[in-house]
Amino acid sequence: MFLARLDYAADFEGWREAARTALALGIAPEEMSFAVGDEAGSLFAEPLPERPADAAPLTVAKAFPDLARKLVCHADPERFTFAYRLLWRLQRERKLLEIVSDPDTARAVEMEKAVRRDSHKMKAFVRFREIETEEGRVYVAWFEPFHHVVELTAPFFMRRFPGMVWSILTPERSVHWDGTDLAFAPGADPKDKPGDDDMEALWLTYYASIFNPARLKVKAMQAEMPKKYWHNLPEAVLIEPLIRGAEAASRRMIETAPTLPSLRHERQVERDMAGKKTAVPAFNGFNRPPEDLDEAREQARNCKACPLWEPATQTVFGKGPANAPVIFVGEQPGDQEDLAGEPFIGPAGKVFDAALASAGIDRAQAYVTNAVKHFKFEPRGKRRIHAKPNMGEVKVCRWWLEQERELIRPKLIVALGATAAASVLGHTVTIRDTRSKLIDLPDGETKLLVTVHPAYILRLPDPEAQAREREAFAADMEMAKRFVPAIARRG
Ligand code: URA
């Protein structure tokens, strides 16, 4: 029996090195064991020998490295040997990961899913508290993941909050971002789990002790921030101007009532939309168009056709029945939608729901989606400020809207705002020119109704103007209502 020692609970790089060596030495999975840190290993195990210098390079199914990275994050104490067994079998059974009835494949799928869910929870539920320290403002969060997902999930927070100094403390592992480097360290003691007011004391204790640069594990740090993320680092120089820009932009937004875009801007957008500026990858990078909405949703979950996927929490795909007579299209998910994974559940969603209710439309009968499926934002402190998607992003994401349209074939599409209208039509129009008219779409069977975006109503500073706009918006929903009973006829 052989034993490989790993540095920490989700030490993927350590596992990979050991697994390569064991494989090169022909060590069968039953003969291989792993221990983390000072954990006791098997009494009879001997340390893994060096890898032979002439070991053949390893080839493995394309999906395996990503899968293994997640498997080693699972709480299962057998995860490392299990991942090694998979790797061992894959050398002989190349298609193993495609055989879903195989118990090892099925187990791997379940484990990967559990890790992904846990990582998602961490993204959604970590709540930072602001602390003033002598060195400036820092943000600290306490979180208790079920699996070992701190390393896996930390790059997400780094991308999302590049301009903040933050720490996430968990009982097993902690991570600290100082604006340049991501550093991992041991966890905080669960008995010190802070109440709302104790965060500062906890951070002061732990920061001084665990984020001592002399104790940083550079190898582990680099392993957990693979090279592919390094291109993010130069962006650090943009943070300050971005934050300043966001502040100025939001001040401007508060000071000025919403206006229609200038003609020059619209022309530019039109040129972008029509021109060759944005290459849309075939099928947005997938092998084929989806056959149903579930497949479309699943594909879109992994969409990387434009850069917006990276800082966003998840793809927010459309929601509603596949036989919906009406599709409502918004611009892009907002902060709350990004966290929940559902369109129109935040403040704009409330305005939308109220208008639907006043028109007597049951939202459950309609399909609600967005022109752009990822939340675009600019970080500002711990807030994320909505940033308008550009027409290149709209154009790339339009492929998804086209799939939704094709799979649902609604009688009516309601475009909520100019971005949605541009995405449906493939060119820009003004709300002023198109609002409240039923426009025939080129497919000959679908109509388009353009109206304002509910967020526009929310931003109106004058309560009377707001009330007027709410009524006009509800009247547009009344027009849409005429198409809803069609659901009964279509069965
Ligand atoms: N605004 C949108 O356009 N869509 C949403 O889902 C939420 C806010």
Coordinates of C-alpha atoms and ligand atoms in Angstrom, one line a residue:
M1 CA 0.0 0.0 0.0
F2 CA 1.3 3.5 -0.9
L3 CA 0.5 6.8 0.6
A4 CA 0.5 10.3 -0.9
R5 CA 0.3 13.3 1.5
L6 CA -1.7 16.3 0.3
D7 CA -1.4 19.8 1.6
Y8 CA -5.1 20.6 2.2
A9 CA -8.6 19.1 1.8
A10 CA -9.1 20.1 -1.8
D11 CA -5.5 19.9 -2.9
F12 CA -6.1 19.1 -6.6
E13 CA -2.6 19.9 -7.8
G14 CA -1.1 17.6 -5.1
W15 CA -3.6 14.8 -6.0
R16 CA -2.8 15.2 -9.7
E17 CA 0.9 14.9 -9.2
A18 CA 0.5 11.9 -7.0
A19 CA -2.0 10.3 -9.3
R20 CA 0.4 10.7 -12.3
T21 CA 3.2 9.2 -10.4
A22 CA 1.1 6.3 -9.2
L23 CA -0.2 5.6 -12.7
A24 CA 3.3 5.7 -14.1
L25 CA 4.4 3.2 -11.5
G26 CA 1.4 1.0 -12.3
I27 CA 0.0 1.2 -8.8
A28 CA -3.6 -0.2 -8.8
P29 CA -6.3 1.9 -7.0
E30 CA -6.6 -0.6 -4.2
E31 CA -2.9 -0.1 -3.4
M32 CA -3.1 3.7 -3.3
S33 CA -4.1 5.9 -0.3
F34 CA -4.1 9.6 0.4
A35 CA -3.9 11.6 3.6
V36 CA -4.4 15.4 4.1
G37 CA -1.9 17.4 6.2
D38 CA -1.0 15.5 9.4
E39 CA -3.9 13.1 9.1
A40 CA -2.9 9.6 10.0
G41 CA -2.5 7.4 6.9
S42 CA -2.7 3.6 6.8
L43 CA -0.2 2.0 9.2
F44 CA 1.2 -0.2 6.5
A45 CA 1.5 2.3 3.8
E46 CA 4.8 3.4 2.4
P47 CA 5.4 6.8 0.8
L48 CA 4.9 7.0 -2.9
P49 CA 8.2 6.7 -4.7
E50 CA 9.5 9.4 -7.2
R51 CA 8.0 9.4 -10.6
P52 CA 10.2 7.6 -13.1
A53 CA 12.0 10.2 -15.3
D54 CA 10.9 8.4 -18.5
A55 CA 7.2 8.1 -17.5
A56 CA 5.0 8.5 -20.6
P57 CA 2.8 11.6 -20.7
L58 CA -0.7 11.0 -19.5
T59 CA -3.6 11.3 -21.8
V60 CA -7.1 11.4 -20.4
A61 CA -10.7 12.1 -21.5
K62 CA -11.1 15.9 -22.0
A63 CA -13.8 16.2 -19.4
F64 CA -11.8 14.5 -16.7
P65 CA -9.5 17.3 -15.3
D66 CA -12.5 19.5 -14.7
L67 CA -14.4 16.7 -13.2
A68 CA -11.5 15.6 -11.0
R69 CA -11.0 19.2 -9.8
K70 CA -14.6 19.1 -8.4
L71 CA -14.4 15.5 -7.1
V72 CA -11.5 16.4 -4.8
C73 CA -13.7 19.2 -3.3
H74 CA -16.3 16.7 -2.1
A75 CA -16.7 15.9 1.6
D76 CA -16.4 12.2 0.9
P77 CA -13.3 10.9 2.8
E78 CA -12.7 8.5 -0.1
R79 CA -12.7 11.3 -2.8
F80 CA -9.0 11.1 -3.6
T81 CA -8.9 7.3 -4.0
F82 CA -12.1 7.4 -5.9
A83 CA -10.8 10.0 -8.3
Y84 CA -7.7 7.9 -8.8
R85 CA -9.8 4.8 -9.5
L86 CA -11.6 6.8 -12.2
L87 CA -8.4 7.9 -13.7
W88 CA -7.1 4.3 -13.6
R89 CA -10.1 3.0 -15.3
L90 CA -10.1 5.7 -17.9
Q91 CA -6.7 4.5 -19.1
R92 CA -8.4 1.3 -20.2
E93 CA -12.0 2.4 -20.7
R94 CA -11.7 5.6 -22.7
K95 CA -15.5 6.2 -22.9
L96 CA -16.2 5.4 -19.2
L97 CA -17.5 8.9 -18.5
E98 CA -20.1 8.5 -21.2
I99 CA -21.5 5.3 -19.6
V100 CA -24.0 6.8 -17.2
S101 CA -25.1 3.4 -15.9
D102 CA -21.6 2.6 -14.7
P103 CA -21.7 3.0 -10.8
D104 CA -18.4 5.0 -10.8
T105 CA -19.6 7.4 -13.5
A106 CA -23.0 7.8 -11.7
R107 CA -21.2 8.4 -8.4
A108 CA -18.9 11.0 -10.0
V109 CA -21.8 12.8 -11.6
E110 CA -23.6 13.0 -8.2
M111 CA -20.5 14.2 -6.4
E112 CA -19.8 16.8 -9.1
K113 CA -23.3 18.0 -8.8
A114 CA -23.2 18.3 -5.0
V115 CA -19.9 20.3 -5.2
R116 CA -21.3 22.6 -7.8
R117 CA -24.4 23.2 -5.7
D118 CA -22.3 23.9 -2.7
S119 CA -20.1 26.3 -4.6
H120 CA -23.2 28.0 -6.0
K121 CA -24.5 28.4 -2.5
M122 CA -21.3 30.0 -1.4
K123 CA -21.5 32.5 -4.3
A124 CA -25.1 33.3 -3.4
F125 CA -25.0 33.4 0.4
V126 CA -21.7 34.9 1.4
R127 CA -22.4 38.2 3.0
F128 CA -19.6 40.6 3.6
R129 CA -19.5 43.0 6.5
E130 CA -17.6 46.2 6.2
I131 CA -14.8 46.8 8.8
E132 CA -12.7 49.9 9.2
T133 CA -9.1 49.0 10.1
E134 CA -6.0 51.0 10.5
E135 CA -5.0 49.8 7.0
G136 CA -8.3 50.9 5.5
R137 CA -11.7 49.3 4.8
V138 CA -11.9 45.6 4.6
Y139 CA -14.9 43.2 4.0
V140 CA -15.2 40.1 5.9
A141 CA -17.6 37.2 5.6
W142 CA -18.1 34.0 7.6
F143 CA -19.4 31.0 5.7
E144 CA -19.8 27.3 6.4
P145 CA -19.7 25.2 3.2
F146 CA -20.6 21.6 3.3
H147 CA -17.9 20.5 0.9
H148 CA -14.3 21.7 0.5
V149 CA -15.3 24.5 -2.0
V150 CA -13.3 27.5 -0.7
E151 CA -10.5 27.2 -3.3
L152 CA -12.9 26.3 -6.1
T153 CA -15.1 29.3 -5.4
A154 CA -12.6 32.0 -4.3
P155 CA -11.7 33.0 -7.9
F156 CA -15.3 34.0 -8.4
F157 CA -15.2 36.5 -5.6
M158 CA -11.8 37.8 -6.9
R159 CA -13.4 38.5 -10.2
R160 CA -16.5 40.0 -8.7
F161 CA -14.9 42.2 -6.1
P162 CA -11.5 43.0 -7.5
G163 CA -11.4 46.4 -6.0
M164 CA -12.2 45.4 -2.4
V165 CA -9.9 44.0 0.2
W166 CA -11.9 41.0 1.6
S167 CA -11.6 37.8 3.6
I168 CA -13.9 34.8 3.7
L169 CA -13.5 32.8 6.8
T170 CA -14.8 29.2 7.1
P171 CA -14.2 26.6 9.8
E172 CA -11.8 24.7 7.6
R173 CA -10.1 27.2 5.3
S174 CA -9.9 30.9 4.8
V175 CA -9.2 33.0 1.8
H176 CA -8.0 36.6 1.6
W177 CA -7.8 39.0 -1.3
D178 CA -5.7 42.1 -1.0
G179 CA -6.5 43.5 -4.4
T180 CA -3.6 41.7 -6.1
D181 CA -3.1 38.3 -4.6
L182 CA -5.4 35.6 -3.4
A183 CA -4.1 33.8 -0.3
F184 CA -5.4 30.7 1.4
A185 CA -4.9 29.8 5.0
P186 CA -6.3 27.5 7.7
G187 CA -9.8 28.0 8.8
A188 CA -11.2 29.9 11.8
D189 CA -12.3 28.1 14.9
P190 CA -16.1 27.4 14.7
K191 CA -16.4 28.3 18.4
D192 CA -15.4 31.8 17.4
K193 CA -18.2 32.0 14.9
P194 CA -19.1 35.6 15.1
G195 CA -22.4 37.3 15.7
D196 CA -23.1 40.4 13.6
D197 CA -21.1 42.7 15.9
D198 CA -18.1 40.4 16.4
M199 CA -16.9 40.3 12.9
E200 CA -14.3 43.0 13.5
A201 CA -12.7 41.2 16.4
L202 CA -12.7 37.9 14.6
W203 CA -11.1 39.4 11.6
L204 CA -8.4 41.2 13.6
T205 CA -7.6 38.0 15.4
Y206 CA -7.4 35.9 12.3
Y207 CA -6.0 38.3 9.8
A208 CA -2.9 38.9 12.0
S209 CA -2.4 35.2 12.5
I210 CA -3.4 33.4 9.3
F211 CA -2.7 35.8 6.6
N212 CA 0.9 36.3 7.6
P213 CA 2.7 36.5 4.3
A214 CA 5.4 34.3 5.6
R215 CA 2.9 31.5 5.9
L216 CA 1.3 31.8 2.5
K217 CA 1.5 28.7 0.4
V218 CA 2.5 30.1 -2.9
K219 CA 2.3 26.8 -4.7
A220 CA -1.2 26.2 -3.4
M221 CA -2.2 29.8 -4.2
Q222 CA -1.0 29.5 -7.8
A223 CA -2.6 26.1 -8.1
E224 CA -5.9 27.6 -7.1
M225 CA -5.6 30.6 -9.3
P226 CA -4.6 28.9 -12.5
K227 CA -2.9 30.8 -15.2
K228 CA -6.1 31.2 -17.1
Y229 CA -7.2 33.7 -14.4
W230 CA -4.0 35.7 -14.5
H231 CA -5.1 37.8 -17.3
N232 CA -7.5 39.3 -14.7
L233 CA -4.7 40.8 -12.8
P234 CA -3.8 43.7 -15.1
E235 CA -7.4 44.7 -14.6
A236 CA -6.5 45.7 -11.1
V237 CA -5.2 49.0 -12.5
L238 CA -8.7 49.7 -13.8
I239 CA -10.4 49.3 -10.5
E240 CA -9.9 52.7 -9.2
P241 CA -11.1 54.5 -12.3
L242 CA -14.0 52.0 -12.6
I243 CA -15.1 52.8 -9.1
R244 CA -14.7 56.5 -9.6
G245 CA -16.6 56.1 -12.9
A246 CA -19.4 54.1 -11.3
E247 CA -19.8 56.7 -8.6
A248 CA -20.0 59.6 -11.1
A249 CA -22.3 57.6 -13.3
S250 CA -24.7 56.8 -10.5
R251 CA -24.6 60.5 -9.3
R252 CA -25.5 61.5 -12.8
M253 CA -28.3 58.9 -12.9
I254 CA -29.8 60.3 -9.7
E255 CA -29.4 63.9 -10.8
T256 CA -30.9 63.5 -14.3
A257 CA -34.2 62.1 -15.3
P258 CA -34.0 59.2 -17.8
T259 CA -33.6 60.3 -21.4
L260 CA -33.8 58.5 -24.6
P261 CA -30.4 57.8 -26.1
S262 CA -28.9 60.3 -28.5
L263 CA -29.4 59.8 -32.2
R264 CA -25.6 59.4 -32.6
H265 CA -25.6 56.7 -30.0
E266 CA -28.5 54.9 -31.7
R267 CA -26.8 55.1 -35.1
Q268 CA -23.6 53.6 -33.6
V269 CA -25.6 50.9 -32.0
E270 CA -27.3 50.2 -35.3
R271 CA -24.0 49.9 -37.1
D272 CA -22.7 47.5 -34.4
M273 CA -25.8 45.5 -34.7
A274 CA -25.8 45.2 -38.5
G275 CA -22.0 45.1 -38.9
K276 CA -19.4 42.4 -38.6
K277 CA -18.0 43.7 -35.4
T278 CA -19.0 40.8 -33.4
A279 CA -18.4 37.3 -34.6
V280 CA -21.1 35.0 -33.2
P281 CA -19.6 31.5 -32.7
A282 CA -21.5 28.7 -34.5
F283 CA -24.3 27.6 -32.1
N284 CA -22.7 29.9 -29.5
G285 CA -19.9 27.4 -29.1
F286 CA -22.2 24.3 -28.7
N287 CA -22.3 21.3 -31.0
R288 CA -25.8 21.8 -32.2
P289 CA -28.9 23.8 -31.4
P290 CA -30.9 22.6 -28.4
E291 CA -33.8 20.3 -29.0
D292 CA -36.0 21.5 -26.1
L293 CA -36.0 24.2 -23.5
D294 CA -34.3 22.0 -20.9
E295 CA -31.4 21.3 -23.2
A296 CA -31.2 25.0 -24.1
R297 CA -31.1 26.0 -20.4
E298 CA -28.4 23.4 -19.8
Q299 CA -26.3 24.6 -22.7
A300 CA -26.7 28.2 -21.7
R301 CA -25.6 27.4 -18.2
N302 CA -22.1 26.8 -19.7
C303 CA -22.2 29.6 -22.3
K304 CA -19.0 31.6 -22.6
A305 CA -19.7 33.2 -25.9
C306 CA -19.1 36.7 -24.5
P307 CA -17.1 37.8 -21.5
L308 CA -20.1 38.5 -19.3
W309 CA -20.3 34.9 -18.0
E310 CA -17.2 35.4 -16.0
P311 CA -18.0 37.9 -13.2
A312 CA -21.7 36.8 -13.2
T313 CA -23.0 34.3 -10.7
Q314 CA -24.8 32.2 -13.3
T315 CA -26.7 32.3 -16.5
V316 CA -30.2 33.5 -16.0
F317 CA -32.2 31.7 -18.6
G318 CA -35.9 32.3 -19.4
K319 CA -38.6 30.8 -17.3
G320 CA -42.1 29.6 -18.3
P321 CA -44.0 26.9 -20.1
A322 CA -42.8 25.6 -23.5
N323 CA -46.3 26.3 -25.0
A324 CA -46.5 29.9 -23.7
P325 CA -48.4 32.1 -26.1
V326 CA -46.4 35.2 -25.1
I327 CA -42.7 35.8 -24.5
F328 CA -41.7 38.8 -22.4
V329 CA -38.2 39.9 -23.1
G330 CA -36.3 42.2 -20.7
E331 CA -32.8 43.6 -21.1
Q332 CA -30.6 41.6 -18.8
P333 CA -30.8 40.1 -15.3
G334 CA -30.2 42.5 -12.4
D335 CA -28.4 41.9 -9.1
Q336 CA -31.2 39.8 -7.5
E337 CA -31.9 37.8 -10.6
D338 CA -28.2 37.0 -11.0
L339 CA -28.2 35.6 -7.5
A340 CA -31.5 33.7 -7.7
G341 CA -31.1 32.5 -11.3
E342 CA -34.5 33.7 -12.3
P343 CA -35.6 36.7 -14.5
F344 CA -37.6 39.6 -13.1
I345 CA -37.7 38.9 -9.4
G346 CA -36.2 42.1 -8.2
P347 CA -37.6 45.7 -8.1
A348 CA -38.2 45.9 -11.9
G349 CA -39.9 42.5 -11.6
K350 CA -42.3 43.9 -9.0
V351 CA -43.4 46.7 -11.4
F352 CA -43.8 44.1 -14.1
D353 CA -45.8 41.7 -11.9
A354 CA -48.1 44.6 -10.8
A355 CA -48.8 45.5 -14.5
L356 CA -49.5 41.9 -15.4
A357 CA -51.8 41.5 -12.4
S358 CA -53.7 44.7 -13.3
A359 CA -54.2 43.3 -16.9
G360 CA -55.2 39.9 -15.6
I361 CA -52.3 38.0 -17.0
D362 CA -51.1 35.0 -15.1
R363 CA -47.3 35.2 -15.2
A364 CA -47.1 31.4 -15.0
Q365 CA -48.7 31.1 -18.4
A366 CA -46.1 33.4 -20.0
Y367 CA -42.4 32.9 -20.8
V368 CA -40.2 35.5 -19.3
T369 CA -36.6 36.0 -20.5
N370 CA -34.0 38.6 -21.2
A371 CA -32.0 39.8 -24.3
V372 CA -28.8 39.1 -22.4
K373 CA -28.6 36.2 -20.1
H374 CA -25.8 37.3 -17.8
F375 CA -25.8 40.2 -15.4
K376 CA -23.4 43.0 -16.5
F377 CA -22.3 45.2 -13.8
E378 CA -19.5 47.5 -12.4
P379 CA -18.3 46.8 -8.9
R380 CA -18.6 49.7 -6.5
G381 CA -17.5 48.8 -3.1
K382 CA -19.6 45.8 -2.2
R383 CA -22.4 46.8 -4.5
R384 CA -22.8 45.8 -8.1
I385 CA -24.0 48.6 -10.3
H386 CA -26.0 47.6 -13.4
A387 CA -24.1 48.3 -16.6
K388 CA -25.9 48.4 -19.9
P389 CA -25.0 45.6 -22.3
N390 CA -23.4 46.7 -25.5
M391 CA -24.8 45.7 -28.8
G392 CA -22.0 43.2 -29.4
E393 CA -23.1 41.4 -26.2
V394 CA -26.8 41.6 -27.3
K395 CA -25.9 40.2 -30.7
V396 CA -24.0 37.2 -29.3
C397 CA -26.7 36.5 -26.8
R398 CA -29.5 36.9 -29.4
W399 CA -28.7 33.3 -30.4
W400 CA -30.3 32.1 -27.1
L401 CA -33.4 34.3 -27.6
E402 CA -33.7 32.8 -31.1
Q403 CA -33.6 29.3 -29.6
E404 CA -36.3 30.3 -27.1
R405 CA -38.5 31.7 -29.9
E406 CA -38.0 28.7 -32.1
L407 CA -38.8 26.2 -29.3
I408 CA -41.8 28.1 -28.0
R409 CA -43.2 29.7 -31.2
P410 CA -45.3 32.3 -29.3
K411 CA -48.0 34.3 -30.9
L412 CA -46.7 37.5 -29.3
I413 CA -43.3 38.8 -28.1
V414 CA -43.4 41.8 -25.8
A415 CA -40.1 43.7 -25.8
L416 CA -39.6 45.5 -22.5
G417 CA -37.4 48.4 -23.5
A418 CA -35.1 49.3 -26.4
T419 CA -32.5 46.6 -25.9
A420 CA -35.1 43.9 -26.0
A421 CA -36.7 45.4 -29.1
A422 CA -33.2 45.5 -30.8
S423 CA -32.6 41.9 -29.9
V424 CA -35.9 40.7 -31.3
L425 CA -35.7 42.8 -34.4
G426 CA -32.0 42.6 -35.1
H427 CA -31.8 46.3 -35.4
T428 CA -32.4 49.3 -33.2
V429 CA -35.7 51.2 -32.9
T430 CA -36.8 54.0 -30.7
I431 CA -39.5 53.3 -28.1
R432 CA -41.0 56.6 -29.2
D433 CA -41.6 55.3 -32.7
T434 CA -42.7 51.7 -31.9
R435 CA -44.4 51.7 -28.6
S436 CA -47.9 50.1 -28.2
K437 CA -48.2 48.9 -31.8
L438 CA -48.5 45.3 -33.0
I439 CA -45.7 44.8 -35.4
D440 CA -45.6 41.8 -37.7
L441 CA -42.3 39.9 -37.4
P442 CA -40.7 38.5 -40.6
D443 CA -41.6 34.9 -39.7
G444 CA -45.2 35.8 -40.6
E445 CA -46.6 34.2 -37.5
T446 CA -45.4 36.3 -34.5
K447 CA -46.3 39.8 -33.5
L448 CA -44.1 42.1 -31.6
L449 CA -45.3 44.7 -29.0
V450 CA -42.7 47.2 -27.8
T451 CA -43.1 48.9 -24.5
V452 CA -40.9 50.5 -21.9
H453 CA -38.7 48.7 -19.5
P454 CA -40.2 48.6 -16.0
A455 CA -36.9 49.9 -14.5
Y456 CA -37.5 53.1 -16.5
I457 CA -40.7 53.6 -14.6
L458 CA -39.0 53.0 -11.3
R459 CA -36.3 55.6 -12.1
L460 CA -38.8 58.4 -12.8
P461 CA -38.3 60.9 -10.0
D462 CA -41.7 62.6 -10.3
P463 CA -44.5 60.5 -8.6
E464 CA -47.1 61.8 -11.0
A465 CA -45.0 60.9 -14.0
Q466 CA -44.5 57.5 -12.5
A467 CA -48.2 56.9 -12.0
R468 CA -48.9 57.9 -15.6
E469 CA -46.2 55.6 -16.9
R470 CA -47.5 52.7 -14.7
E471 CA -50.9 53.2 -16.3
A472 CA -49.5 53.3 -19.8
F473 CA -47.4 50.2 -19.1
A474 CA -50.5 48.4 -17.7
A475 CA -52.4 49.4 -20.9
D476 CA -49.7 47.7 -23.0
M477 CA -50.1 44.6 -20.9
E478 CA -53.8 44.7 -21.6
M479 CA -52.9 44.5 -25.3
A480 CA -50.7 41.5 -24.6
K481 CA -53.6 39.9 -22.6
R482 CA -55.5 39.4 -25.8
F483 CA -53.0 36.7 -26.8
V484 CA -53.0 34.9 -23.5
P485 CA -56.2 32.9 -23.8
A486 CA -54.6 31.2 -26.9
I487 CA -53.0 28.9 -24.4
A488 CA -56.3 27.1 -23.9
R489 CA -56.9 26.7 -27.6
R490 CA -53.4 25.3 -28.1
G491 CA -53.9 22.7 -25.3
Ligands
URA1 N1 -34.3 43.8 -15.7 C1 -34.4 43.0 -16.7 O1 -34.4 43.5 -17.9 N2 -34.5 41.7 -16.6 C2 -34.6 41.2 -15.4 O2 -34.6 40.0 -15.3 C3 -34.5 42.0 -14.2 C4 -34.3 43.4 -14.4

